[in-house]
XYZ file of C-alpha atoms in Angstrom:
239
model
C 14.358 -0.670 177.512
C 13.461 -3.995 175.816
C 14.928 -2.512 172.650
C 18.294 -1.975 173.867
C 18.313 -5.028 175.628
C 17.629 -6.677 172.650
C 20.072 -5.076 170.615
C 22.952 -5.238 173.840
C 22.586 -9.141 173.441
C 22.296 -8.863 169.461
C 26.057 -7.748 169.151
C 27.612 -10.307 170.493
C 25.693 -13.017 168.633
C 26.271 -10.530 165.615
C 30.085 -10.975 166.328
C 30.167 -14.226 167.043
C 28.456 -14.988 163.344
C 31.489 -12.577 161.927
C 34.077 -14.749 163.969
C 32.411 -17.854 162.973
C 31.824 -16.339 159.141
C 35.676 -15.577 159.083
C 37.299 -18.819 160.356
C 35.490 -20.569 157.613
C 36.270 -18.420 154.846
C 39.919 -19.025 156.168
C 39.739 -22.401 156.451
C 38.512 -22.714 153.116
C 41.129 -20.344 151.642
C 43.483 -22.468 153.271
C 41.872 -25.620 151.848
C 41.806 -24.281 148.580
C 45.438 -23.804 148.564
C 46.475 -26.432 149.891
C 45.312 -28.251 147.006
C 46.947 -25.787 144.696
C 50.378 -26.228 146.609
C 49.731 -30.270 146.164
C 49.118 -30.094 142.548
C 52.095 -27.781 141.694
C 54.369 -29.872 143.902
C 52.784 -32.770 142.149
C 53.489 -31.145 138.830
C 56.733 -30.000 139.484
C 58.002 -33.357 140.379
C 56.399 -35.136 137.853
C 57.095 -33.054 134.412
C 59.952 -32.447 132.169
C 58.766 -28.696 131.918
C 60.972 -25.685 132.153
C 57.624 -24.004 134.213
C 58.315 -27.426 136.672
C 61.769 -26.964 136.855
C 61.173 -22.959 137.800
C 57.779 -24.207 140.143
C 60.236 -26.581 142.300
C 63.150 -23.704 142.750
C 60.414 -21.008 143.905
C 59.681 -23.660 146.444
C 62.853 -24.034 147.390
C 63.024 -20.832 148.041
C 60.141 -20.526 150.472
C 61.449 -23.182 152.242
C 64.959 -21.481 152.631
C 62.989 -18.030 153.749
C 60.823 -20.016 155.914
C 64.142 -21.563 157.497
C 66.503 -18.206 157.423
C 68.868 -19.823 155.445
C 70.764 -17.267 152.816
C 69.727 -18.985 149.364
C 73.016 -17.581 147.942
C 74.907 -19.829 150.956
C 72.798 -22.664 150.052
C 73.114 -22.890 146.535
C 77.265 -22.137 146.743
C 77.471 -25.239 149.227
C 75.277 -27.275 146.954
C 76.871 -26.368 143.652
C 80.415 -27.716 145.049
C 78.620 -31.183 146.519
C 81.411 -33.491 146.883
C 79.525 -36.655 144.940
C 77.263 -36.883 142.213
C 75.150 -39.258 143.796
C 74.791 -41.575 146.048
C 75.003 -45.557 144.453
C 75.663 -48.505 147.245
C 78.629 -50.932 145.302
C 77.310 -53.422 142.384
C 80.157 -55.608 144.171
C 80.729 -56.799 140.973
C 76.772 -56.648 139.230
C 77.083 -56.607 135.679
C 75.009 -57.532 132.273
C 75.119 -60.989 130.901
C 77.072 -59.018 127.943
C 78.481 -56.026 127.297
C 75.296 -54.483 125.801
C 72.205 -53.571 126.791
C 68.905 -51.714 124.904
C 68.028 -47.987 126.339
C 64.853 -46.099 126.131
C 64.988 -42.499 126.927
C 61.915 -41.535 128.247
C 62.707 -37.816 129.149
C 61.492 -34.967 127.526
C 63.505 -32.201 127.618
C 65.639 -31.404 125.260
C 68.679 -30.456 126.818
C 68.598 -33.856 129.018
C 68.022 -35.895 125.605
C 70.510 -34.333 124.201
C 72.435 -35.191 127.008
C 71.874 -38.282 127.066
C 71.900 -39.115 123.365
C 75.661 -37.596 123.687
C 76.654 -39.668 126.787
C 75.672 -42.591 124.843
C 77.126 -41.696 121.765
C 80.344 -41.653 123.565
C 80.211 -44.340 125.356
C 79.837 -46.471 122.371
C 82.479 -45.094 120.574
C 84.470 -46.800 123.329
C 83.399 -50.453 122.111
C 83.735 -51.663 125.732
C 79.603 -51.565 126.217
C 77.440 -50.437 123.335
C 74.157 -49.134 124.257
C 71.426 -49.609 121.549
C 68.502 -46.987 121.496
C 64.878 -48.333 121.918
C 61.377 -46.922 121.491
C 59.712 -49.801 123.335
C 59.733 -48.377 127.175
C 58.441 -52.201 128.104
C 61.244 -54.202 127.055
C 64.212 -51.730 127.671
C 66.969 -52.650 129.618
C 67.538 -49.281 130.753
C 65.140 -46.563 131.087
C 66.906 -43.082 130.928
C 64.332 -39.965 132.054
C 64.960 -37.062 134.690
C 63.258 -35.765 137.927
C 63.036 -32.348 139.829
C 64.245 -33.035 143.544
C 65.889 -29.810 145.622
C 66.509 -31.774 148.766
C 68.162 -34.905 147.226
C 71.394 -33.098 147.115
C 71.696 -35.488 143.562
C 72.633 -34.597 140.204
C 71.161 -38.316 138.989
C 70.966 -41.501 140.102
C 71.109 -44.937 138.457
C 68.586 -47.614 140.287
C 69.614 -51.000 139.317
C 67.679 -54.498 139.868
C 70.250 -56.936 140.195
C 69.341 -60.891 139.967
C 70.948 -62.125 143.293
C 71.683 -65.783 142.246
C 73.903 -64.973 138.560
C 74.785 -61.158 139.991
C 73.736 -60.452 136.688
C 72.207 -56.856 136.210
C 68.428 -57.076 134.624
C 67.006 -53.452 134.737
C 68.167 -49.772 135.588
C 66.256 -46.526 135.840
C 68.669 -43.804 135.176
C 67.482 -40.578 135.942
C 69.281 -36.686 136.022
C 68.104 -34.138 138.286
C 66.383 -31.592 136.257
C 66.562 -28.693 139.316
C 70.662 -28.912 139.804
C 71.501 -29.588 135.889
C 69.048 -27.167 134.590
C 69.198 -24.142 137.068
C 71.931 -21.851 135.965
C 72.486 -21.040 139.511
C 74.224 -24.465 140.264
C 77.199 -23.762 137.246
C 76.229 -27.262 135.323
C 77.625 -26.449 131.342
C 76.571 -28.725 128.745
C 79.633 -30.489 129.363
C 79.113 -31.205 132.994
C 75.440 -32.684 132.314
C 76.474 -34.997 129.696
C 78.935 -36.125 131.725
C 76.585 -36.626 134.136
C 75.085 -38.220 131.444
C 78.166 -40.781 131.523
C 78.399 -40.995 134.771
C 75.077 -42.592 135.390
C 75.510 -44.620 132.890
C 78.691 -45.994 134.108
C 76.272 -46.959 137.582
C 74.199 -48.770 135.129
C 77.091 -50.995 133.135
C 77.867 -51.779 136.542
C 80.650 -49.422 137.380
C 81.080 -48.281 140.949
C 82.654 -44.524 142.070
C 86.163 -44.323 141.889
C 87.882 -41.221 143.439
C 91.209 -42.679 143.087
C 91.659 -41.635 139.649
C 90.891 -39.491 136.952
C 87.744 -40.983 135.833
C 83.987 -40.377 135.001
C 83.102 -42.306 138.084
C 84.828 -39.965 140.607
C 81.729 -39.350 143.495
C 82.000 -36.023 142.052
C 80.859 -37.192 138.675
C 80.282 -34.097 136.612
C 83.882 -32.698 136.048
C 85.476 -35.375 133.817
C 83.964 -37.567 130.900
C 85.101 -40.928 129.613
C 88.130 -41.795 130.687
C 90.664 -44.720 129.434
C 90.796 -45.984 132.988
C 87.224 -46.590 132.441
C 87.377 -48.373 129.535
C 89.998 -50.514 131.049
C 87.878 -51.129 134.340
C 84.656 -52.145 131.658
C 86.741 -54.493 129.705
C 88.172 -56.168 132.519
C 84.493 -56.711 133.977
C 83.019 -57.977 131.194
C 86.243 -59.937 130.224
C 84.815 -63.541 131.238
């Protein structure tokens, strides 16, 4: 009788251990992943990498499957985003000249090449020459890339403007690695570099134009350099 009581009250302190046994193997599965999940995220955002590029997109994807959004739906609607970015005015910010040094601190090769072509052609304008650097430190523009799926960006140009002259002293310029480099989203070659110009445009000190033909319409990937743009530079750098 003894035995069997002892072994009635044995199961449920047996199955309590299991319960107990189980929650923390979950909880440290779960810990263990989270950490995983950080450092990918953490990668993905942070690297020029195709494999970061591909990590932030199967993210993406979760998310959309976690939300019941179509992904097919989603991407359509963000492949035809009406603007490019989204840059407040410069009301009328510009460089002390119409030059300024540029260090291009991405590393893939498509976005150098990119960028390296964007600059290329804006030079061959002679209204703002960019001149490439390999000192990062003392750059007056800093050109690299990032891997964001809910900015809804294809780049963005931050500028630091001194408030007293209105003079323009730095700008980060940076292109969205997961819309320009995802097949999915329709951006040619073409479209990035102008990208490519477009950004740089933000950075002479060029705001969006939609009222015209131009490399600064919101919806800056469809045209490249255009002669109303070169007008608009001269004229703001004129005095």
């Amino acid at each position: 009788m003894k035995k069997l009581l002892r072994v009635i009250f044995y199961i449920p302190k047996l199955l309590l251990r299991f319960i107990w046994n189980l929650i923390w193997a979950i909880f440290k599965l779960a810990l263990i992943l989270a950490i995983v999940g950080y450092g990918l995220i953490y990668y993905a955002n942070n690297s020029s990498s195709t494999l970061a590029t591909n990590i932030n997109r199967a993210f993406r994807q979760v998310e959309l499957g976690f939300s019941g959004t179509n992904t097919s739906d989603v991407e359509k609607v963000i492949s035809n985003l009406s603007t490019t970015d989204t840059i407040p005015e410069s009301n009328g910010a510009r460089w002390a000249q119409n030059t300024a040094s540029i260090y291009i601190q991405s590393t893939d090769e498509t976005l150098v090449a990119a960028y390296k072509e964007a600059i290329t052609n804006w030079n061959k304008t002679g209204a703002f020459i960019f001149t490439l650097t390999d000192d990062a430190s003392t750059a007056d523009i800093v050109a690299t890339d990032y891997s964001d799926a809910n900015s809804q960006a294809a780049g963005l140009a931050d500028s630091q403007t001194n408030v007293l002259t209105n003079r323009i002293t730095h700008v980060d310029v940076k292109l969205n690695r997961y819309f320009l480099l995802n097949s999915d989203f329709g951006y040619t070659h073409k479209r990035i570099v102008n990208t490519a110009e477009h950004e740089l445009g933000h950075a002479i000190g060029l705001d969006h134009d939609d009222s015209k033909t131009s490399v600064m319409q919101s919806a800056g990937s469809y045209y490249g350099i255009q002669q109303v743009d070169i007008d608009t530079v001269h004229a703001l750098y004129a005095n």
